CSV table of C-alpha atoms in Angstrom, one decimal:
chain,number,residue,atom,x,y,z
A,1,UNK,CA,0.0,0.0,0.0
A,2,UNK,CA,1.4,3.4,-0.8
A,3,UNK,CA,2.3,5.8,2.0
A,4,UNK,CA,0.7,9.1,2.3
A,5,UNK,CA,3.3,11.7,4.0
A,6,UNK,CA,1.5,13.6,6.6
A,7,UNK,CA,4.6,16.0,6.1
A,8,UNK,CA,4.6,18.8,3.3
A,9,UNK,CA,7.9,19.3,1.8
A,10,UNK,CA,8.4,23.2,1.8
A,11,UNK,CA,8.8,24.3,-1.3
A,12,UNK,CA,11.6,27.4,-1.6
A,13,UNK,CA,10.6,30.8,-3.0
A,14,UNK,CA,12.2,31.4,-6.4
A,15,UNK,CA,15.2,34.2,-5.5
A,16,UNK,CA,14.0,37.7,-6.8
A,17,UNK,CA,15.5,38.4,-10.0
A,18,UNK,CA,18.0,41.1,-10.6
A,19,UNK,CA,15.8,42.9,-13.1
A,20,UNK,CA,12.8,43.1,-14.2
A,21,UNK,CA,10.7,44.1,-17.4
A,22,UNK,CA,8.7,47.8,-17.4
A,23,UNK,CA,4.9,47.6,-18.8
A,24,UNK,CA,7.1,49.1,-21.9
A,25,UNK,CA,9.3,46.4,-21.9
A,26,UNK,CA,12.4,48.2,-20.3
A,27,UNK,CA,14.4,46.7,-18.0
A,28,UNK,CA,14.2,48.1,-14.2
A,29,UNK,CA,16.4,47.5,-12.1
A,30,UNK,CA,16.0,45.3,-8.6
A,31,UNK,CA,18.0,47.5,-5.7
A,32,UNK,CA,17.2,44.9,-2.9
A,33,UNK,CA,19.2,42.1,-4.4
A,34,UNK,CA,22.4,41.7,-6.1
A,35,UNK,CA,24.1,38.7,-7.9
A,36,UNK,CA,27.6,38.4,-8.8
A,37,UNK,CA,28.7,37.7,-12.6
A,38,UNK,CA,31.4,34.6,-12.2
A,39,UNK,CA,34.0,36.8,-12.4
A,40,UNK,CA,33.2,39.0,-10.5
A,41,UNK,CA,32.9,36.4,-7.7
A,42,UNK,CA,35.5,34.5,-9.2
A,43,UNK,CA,37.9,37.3,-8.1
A,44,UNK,CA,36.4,38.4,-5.3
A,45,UNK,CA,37.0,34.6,-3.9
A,46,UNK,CA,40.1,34.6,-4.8
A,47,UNK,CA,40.7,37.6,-2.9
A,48,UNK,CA,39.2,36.2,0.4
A,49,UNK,CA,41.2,32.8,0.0
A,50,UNK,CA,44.4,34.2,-0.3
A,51,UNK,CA,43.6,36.6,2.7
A,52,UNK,CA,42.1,33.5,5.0
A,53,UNK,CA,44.5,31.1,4.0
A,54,UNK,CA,47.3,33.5,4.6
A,55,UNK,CA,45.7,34.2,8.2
A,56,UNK,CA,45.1,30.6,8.5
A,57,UNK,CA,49.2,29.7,7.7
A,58,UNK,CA,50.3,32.4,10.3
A,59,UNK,CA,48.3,31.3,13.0
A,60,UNK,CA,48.4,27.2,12.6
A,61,UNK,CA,51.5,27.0,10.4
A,62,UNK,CA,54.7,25.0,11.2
A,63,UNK,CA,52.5,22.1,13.2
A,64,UNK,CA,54.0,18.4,13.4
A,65,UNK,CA,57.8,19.8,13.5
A,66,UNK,CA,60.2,16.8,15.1
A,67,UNK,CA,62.2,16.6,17.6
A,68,UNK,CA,64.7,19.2,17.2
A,69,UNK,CA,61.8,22.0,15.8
A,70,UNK,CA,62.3,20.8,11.6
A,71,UNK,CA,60.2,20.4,9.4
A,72,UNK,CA,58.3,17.6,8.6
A,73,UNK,CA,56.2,16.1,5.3
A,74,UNK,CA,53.4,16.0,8.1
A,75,UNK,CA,54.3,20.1,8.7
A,76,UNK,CA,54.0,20.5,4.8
A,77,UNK,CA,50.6,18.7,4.8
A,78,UNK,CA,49.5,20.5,7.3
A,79,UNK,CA,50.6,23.7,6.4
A,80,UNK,CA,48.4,23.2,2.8
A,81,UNK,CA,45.2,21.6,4.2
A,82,UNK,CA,44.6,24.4,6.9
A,83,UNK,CA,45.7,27.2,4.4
A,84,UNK,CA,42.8,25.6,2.0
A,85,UNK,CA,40.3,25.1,4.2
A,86,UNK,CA,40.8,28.8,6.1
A,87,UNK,CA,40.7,30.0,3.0
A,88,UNK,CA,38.0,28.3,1.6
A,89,UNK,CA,35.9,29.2,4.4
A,90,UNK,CA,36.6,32.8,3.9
A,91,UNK,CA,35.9,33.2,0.8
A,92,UNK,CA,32.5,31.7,1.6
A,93,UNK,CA,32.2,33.9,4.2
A,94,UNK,CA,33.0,36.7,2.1
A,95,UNK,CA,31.0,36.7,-0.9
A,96,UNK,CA,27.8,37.5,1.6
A,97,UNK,CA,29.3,40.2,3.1
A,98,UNK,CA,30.5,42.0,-0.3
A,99,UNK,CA,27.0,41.3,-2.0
A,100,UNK,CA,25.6,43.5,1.2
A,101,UNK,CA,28.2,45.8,1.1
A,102,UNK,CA,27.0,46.6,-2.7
A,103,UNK,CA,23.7,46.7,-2.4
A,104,UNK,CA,23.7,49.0,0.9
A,105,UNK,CA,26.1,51.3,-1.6
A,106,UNK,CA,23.4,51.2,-4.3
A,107,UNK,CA,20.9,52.3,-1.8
A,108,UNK,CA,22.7,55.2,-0.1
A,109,UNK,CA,23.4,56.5,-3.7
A,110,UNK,CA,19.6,56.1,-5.1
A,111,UNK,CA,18.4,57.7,-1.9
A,112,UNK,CA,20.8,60.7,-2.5
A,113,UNK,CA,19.8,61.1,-6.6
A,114,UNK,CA,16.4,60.6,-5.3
A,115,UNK,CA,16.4,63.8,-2.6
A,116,UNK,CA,18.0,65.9,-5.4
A,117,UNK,CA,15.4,64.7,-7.9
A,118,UNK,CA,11.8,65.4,-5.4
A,119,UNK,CA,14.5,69.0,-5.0
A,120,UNK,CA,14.3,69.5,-8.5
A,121,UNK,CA,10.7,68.6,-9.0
A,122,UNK,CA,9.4,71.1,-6.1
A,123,UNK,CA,11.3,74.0,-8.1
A,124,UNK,CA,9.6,73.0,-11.0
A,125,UNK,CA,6.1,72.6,-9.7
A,126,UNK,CA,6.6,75.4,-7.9
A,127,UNK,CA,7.1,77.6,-11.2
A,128,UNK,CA,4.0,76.6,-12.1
A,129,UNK,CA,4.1,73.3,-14.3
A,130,UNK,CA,1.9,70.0,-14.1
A,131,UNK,CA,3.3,66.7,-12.7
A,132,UNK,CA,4.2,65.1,-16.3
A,133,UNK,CA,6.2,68.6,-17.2
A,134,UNK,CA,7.8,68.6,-14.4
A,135,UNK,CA,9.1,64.9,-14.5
A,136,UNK,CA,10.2,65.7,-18.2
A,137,UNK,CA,12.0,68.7,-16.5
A,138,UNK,CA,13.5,67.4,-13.8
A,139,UNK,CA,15.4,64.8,-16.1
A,140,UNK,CA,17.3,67.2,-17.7
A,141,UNK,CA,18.1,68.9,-14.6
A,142,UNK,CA,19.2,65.0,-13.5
A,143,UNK,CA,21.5,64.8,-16.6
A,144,UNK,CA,23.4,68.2,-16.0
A,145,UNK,CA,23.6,66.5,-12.6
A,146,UNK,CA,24.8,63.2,-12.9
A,147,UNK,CA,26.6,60.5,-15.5
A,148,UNK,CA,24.8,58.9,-17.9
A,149,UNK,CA,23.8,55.5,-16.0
A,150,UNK,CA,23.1,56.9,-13.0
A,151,UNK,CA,20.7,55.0,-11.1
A,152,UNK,CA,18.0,58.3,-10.7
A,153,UNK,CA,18.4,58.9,-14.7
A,154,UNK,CA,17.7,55.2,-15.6
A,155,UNK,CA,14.7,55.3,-13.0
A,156,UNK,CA,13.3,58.7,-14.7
A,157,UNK,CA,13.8,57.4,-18.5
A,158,UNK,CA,11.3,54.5,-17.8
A,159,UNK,CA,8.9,57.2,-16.1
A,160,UNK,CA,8.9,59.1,-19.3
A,161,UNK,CA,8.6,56.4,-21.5
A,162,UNK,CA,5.7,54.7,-19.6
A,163,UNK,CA,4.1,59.2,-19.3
A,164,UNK,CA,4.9,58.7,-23.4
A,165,UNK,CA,2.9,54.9,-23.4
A,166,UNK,CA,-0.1,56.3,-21.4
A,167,UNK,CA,1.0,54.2,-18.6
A,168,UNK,CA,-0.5,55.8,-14.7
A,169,UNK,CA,2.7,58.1,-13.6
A,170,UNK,CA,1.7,57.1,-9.7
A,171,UNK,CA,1.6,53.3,-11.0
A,172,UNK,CA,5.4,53.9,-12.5
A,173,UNK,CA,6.3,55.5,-9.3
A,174,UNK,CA,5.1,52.6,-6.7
A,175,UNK,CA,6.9,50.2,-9.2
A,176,UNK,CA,10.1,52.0,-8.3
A,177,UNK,CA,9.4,52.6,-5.1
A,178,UNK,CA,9.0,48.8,-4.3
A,179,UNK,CA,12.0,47.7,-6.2
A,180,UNK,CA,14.2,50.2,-4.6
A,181,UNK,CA,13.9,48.8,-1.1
A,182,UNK,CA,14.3,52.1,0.9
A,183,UNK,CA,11.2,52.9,3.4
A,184,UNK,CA,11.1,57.0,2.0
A,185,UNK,CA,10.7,56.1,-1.4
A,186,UNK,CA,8.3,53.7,-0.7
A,187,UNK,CA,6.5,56.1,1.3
A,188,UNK,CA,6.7,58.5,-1.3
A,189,UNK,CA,5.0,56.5,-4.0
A,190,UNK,CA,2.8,55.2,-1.4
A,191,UNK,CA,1.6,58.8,-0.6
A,192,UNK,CA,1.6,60.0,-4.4
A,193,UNK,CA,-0.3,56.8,-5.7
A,194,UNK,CA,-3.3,58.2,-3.6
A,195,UNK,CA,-3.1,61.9,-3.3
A,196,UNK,CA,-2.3,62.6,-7.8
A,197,UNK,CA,-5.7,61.5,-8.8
A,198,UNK,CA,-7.7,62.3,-5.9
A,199,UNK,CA,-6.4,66.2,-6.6
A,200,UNK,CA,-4.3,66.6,-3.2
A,201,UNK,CA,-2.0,69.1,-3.3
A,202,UNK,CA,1.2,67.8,-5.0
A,203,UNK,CA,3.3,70.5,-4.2
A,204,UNK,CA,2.9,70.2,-0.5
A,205,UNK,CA,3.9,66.4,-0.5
A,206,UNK,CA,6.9,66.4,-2.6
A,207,UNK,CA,7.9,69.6,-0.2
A,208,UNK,CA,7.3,67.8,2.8
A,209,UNK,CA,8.8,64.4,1.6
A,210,UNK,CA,12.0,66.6,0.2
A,211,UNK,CA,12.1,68.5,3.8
A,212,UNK,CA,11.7,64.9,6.0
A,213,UNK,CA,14.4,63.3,3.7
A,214,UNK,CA,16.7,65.7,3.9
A,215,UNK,CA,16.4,65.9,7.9
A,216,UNK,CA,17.0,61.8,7.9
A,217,UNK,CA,19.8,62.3,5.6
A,218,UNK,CA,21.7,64.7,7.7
A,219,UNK,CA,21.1,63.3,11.0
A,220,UNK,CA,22.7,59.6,9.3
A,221,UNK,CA,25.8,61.9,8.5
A,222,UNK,CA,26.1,63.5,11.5
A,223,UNK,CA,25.7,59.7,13.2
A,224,UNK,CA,28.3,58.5,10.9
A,225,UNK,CA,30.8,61.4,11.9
A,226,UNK,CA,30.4,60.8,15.4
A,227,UNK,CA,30.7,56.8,14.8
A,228,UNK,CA,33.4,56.6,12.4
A,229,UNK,CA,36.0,56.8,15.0
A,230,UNK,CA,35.0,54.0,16.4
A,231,UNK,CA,34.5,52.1,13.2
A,232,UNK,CA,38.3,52.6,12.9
A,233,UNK,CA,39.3,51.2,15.9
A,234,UNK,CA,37.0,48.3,15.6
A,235,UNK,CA,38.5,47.4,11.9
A,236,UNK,CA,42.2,48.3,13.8
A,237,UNK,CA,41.3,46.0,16.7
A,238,UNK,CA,40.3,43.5,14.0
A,239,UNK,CA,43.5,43.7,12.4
A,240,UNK,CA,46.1,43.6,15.3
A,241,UNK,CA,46.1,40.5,16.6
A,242,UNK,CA,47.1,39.6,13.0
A,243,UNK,CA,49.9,42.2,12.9
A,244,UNK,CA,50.8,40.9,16.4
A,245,UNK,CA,51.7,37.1,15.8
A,246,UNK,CA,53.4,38.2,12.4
A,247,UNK,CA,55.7,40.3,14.5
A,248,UNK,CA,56.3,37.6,16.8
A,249,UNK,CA,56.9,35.2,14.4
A,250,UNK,CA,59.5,37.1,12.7
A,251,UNK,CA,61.3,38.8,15.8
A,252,UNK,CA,61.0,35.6,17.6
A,253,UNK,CA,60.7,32.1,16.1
A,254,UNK,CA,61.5,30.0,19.2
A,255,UNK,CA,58.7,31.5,20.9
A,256,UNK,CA,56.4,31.1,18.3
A,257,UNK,CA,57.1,27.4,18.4
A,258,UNK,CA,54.4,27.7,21.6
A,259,UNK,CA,51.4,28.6,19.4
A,260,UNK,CA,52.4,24.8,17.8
A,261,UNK,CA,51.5,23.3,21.0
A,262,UNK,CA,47.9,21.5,21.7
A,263,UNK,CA,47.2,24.7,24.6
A,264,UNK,CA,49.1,27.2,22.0
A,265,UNK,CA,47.0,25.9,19.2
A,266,UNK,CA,44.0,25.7,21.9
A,267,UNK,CA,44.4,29.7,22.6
A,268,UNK,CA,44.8,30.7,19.5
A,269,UNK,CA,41.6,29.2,18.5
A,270,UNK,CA,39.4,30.6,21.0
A,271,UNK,CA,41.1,34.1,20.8
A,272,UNK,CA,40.3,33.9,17.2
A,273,UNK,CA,36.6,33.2,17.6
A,274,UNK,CA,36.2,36.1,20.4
A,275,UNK,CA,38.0,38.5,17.9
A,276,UNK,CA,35.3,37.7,15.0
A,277,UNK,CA,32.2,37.7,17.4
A,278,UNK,CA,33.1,41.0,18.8
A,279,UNK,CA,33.9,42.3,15.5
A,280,UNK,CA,30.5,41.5,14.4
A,281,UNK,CA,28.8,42.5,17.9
A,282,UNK,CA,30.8,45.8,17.8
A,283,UNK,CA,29.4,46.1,13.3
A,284,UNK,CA,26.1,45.5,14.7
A,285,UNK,CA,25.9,47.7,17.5
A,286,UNK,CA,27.3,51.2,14.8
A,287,UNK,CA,25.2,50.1,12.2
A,288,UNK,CA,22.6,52.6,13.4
A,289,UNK,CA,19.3,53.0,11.7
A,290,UNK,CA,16.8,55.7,11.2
């Protein structure tokens, strides 16, 4: 008799695509995720393996010496497998932590075009033009502004080709405002979507939303003036203990022989793991939000 599973296999979600097509068939672009070409990773792994297994062969090299403190074949082995798998593991490790590194750059960068663009879009309201005008406006005031490819431009080209397509400007706007990830542009486009048609007054939103972002934008700087002090020290406490057993090594050899030993090798290990969890606690504790 067959079996009937009383357990559902979960099915995983499809990852979010990088890109995605317009209602005018361009593509738009998908700021909350970001996928590596194979090169690109290809050389970013590289990168992290030479780094962790270099790390790994200072702190664990020259294990299974003889006797009289040479060299063995079982040193050499040793020396290659931990170098490998230190390395291995940080370049797993790392490929995370760059892909978040971009894509919190891509964000702080669209969230700067984007206060300069509702900037631009109050002055031209406030001369007296209509929403679409003003869009078509503020793009070439975006051009003078930035480099062709700029994340804003790209964003305001598919508006005006969906305003040319008869495509809903507030529809065009929540789009972006969904892919882009960030809460004020969300809000924005959230806000718009019900206030253009409804005939609130558009010049009072984008003035308010322009006001409110700016406000956020310099109380994160000021935050990351006061903090960035420390964020040095943390990445120079990070890096010492590194700089430390190299010294030691090379000034003093014999002694260095004791980080060989079961309790050296023991040590070294835990000190290791403290360094890392701190170094994450202490990441965790500046990354401020607002």
């Amino acid at each position: 008799a067959m079996k009937i599973s009383i357990f559902k296999k979960e099915e995983k979600e499809p990852p979010e695509p990088q890109y995605y097509t317009s209602a005018t068939n361009m593509p738009t672009l998908n700021y909350k995720v970001y996928y590596m070409s194979k090169v690109e990773k290809l050389l970013y792994s590289l990168l992290a393996f030479a780094v962790g297994a270099g790390v790994g062969y200072l702190f664990y090299g020259g294990m299974g010496k003889n006797e009289f403190g040479e060299a063995t074949t079982t040193t050499y082995v040793l020396n290659t497998v931990i170098s490998c798998i230190v390395g291995a593991i940080a370049a797993k490790l790392f490929i995370p932590i760059r892909t978040k590194q971009i894509i919190d750059k891509r964000r702080k960068q669209l969230s700067v075009q984007f206060r300069d663009m509702l900037d631009s879009l109050n002055t031209s309201l406030g001369s007296g033009k209509n929403v679409p005008d003003s869009f078509s406006t503020v793009y070439g005031d975006m051009k003078l502004q930035y480099e062709e490819g700029a994340f804003i431009l790209n964003e305001l080209e598919i508006i005006l080709s969906g305003m040319q397509n008869n495509i809903a400007i507030e529809d065009m706007l929540y789009d972006f405002g969904t892919r882009s990830g960030i809460d004020d542009i969300k809000s924005f486009a959230d806000v718009f979507k019900i206030s253009y048609r409804k005939g609130g007054n558009m010049k009072d939103i984008i003035r308010n939303t322009h006001a409110i972002l700016s406000d956020k934008m310099e109380i994160k700087e000021e935050i990351e003036t006061t903090v960035s002090a420390s964020k040095m020290e943390q990445n120079i406490m990070l890096v010492m203990p590194i700089l430390i057993i190299g010294m030691i090594k090379v000034m003093s050899p014999e002694f260095a022989d004791n980080f060989t030993t079961f309790a050296g090798i023991a040590s070294t290990t835990v000190a290791i793991a403290l360094f890392i969890a701190a170094y994450f606690i202490g990441k965790k504790i500046l990354d401020i939000k607002i």
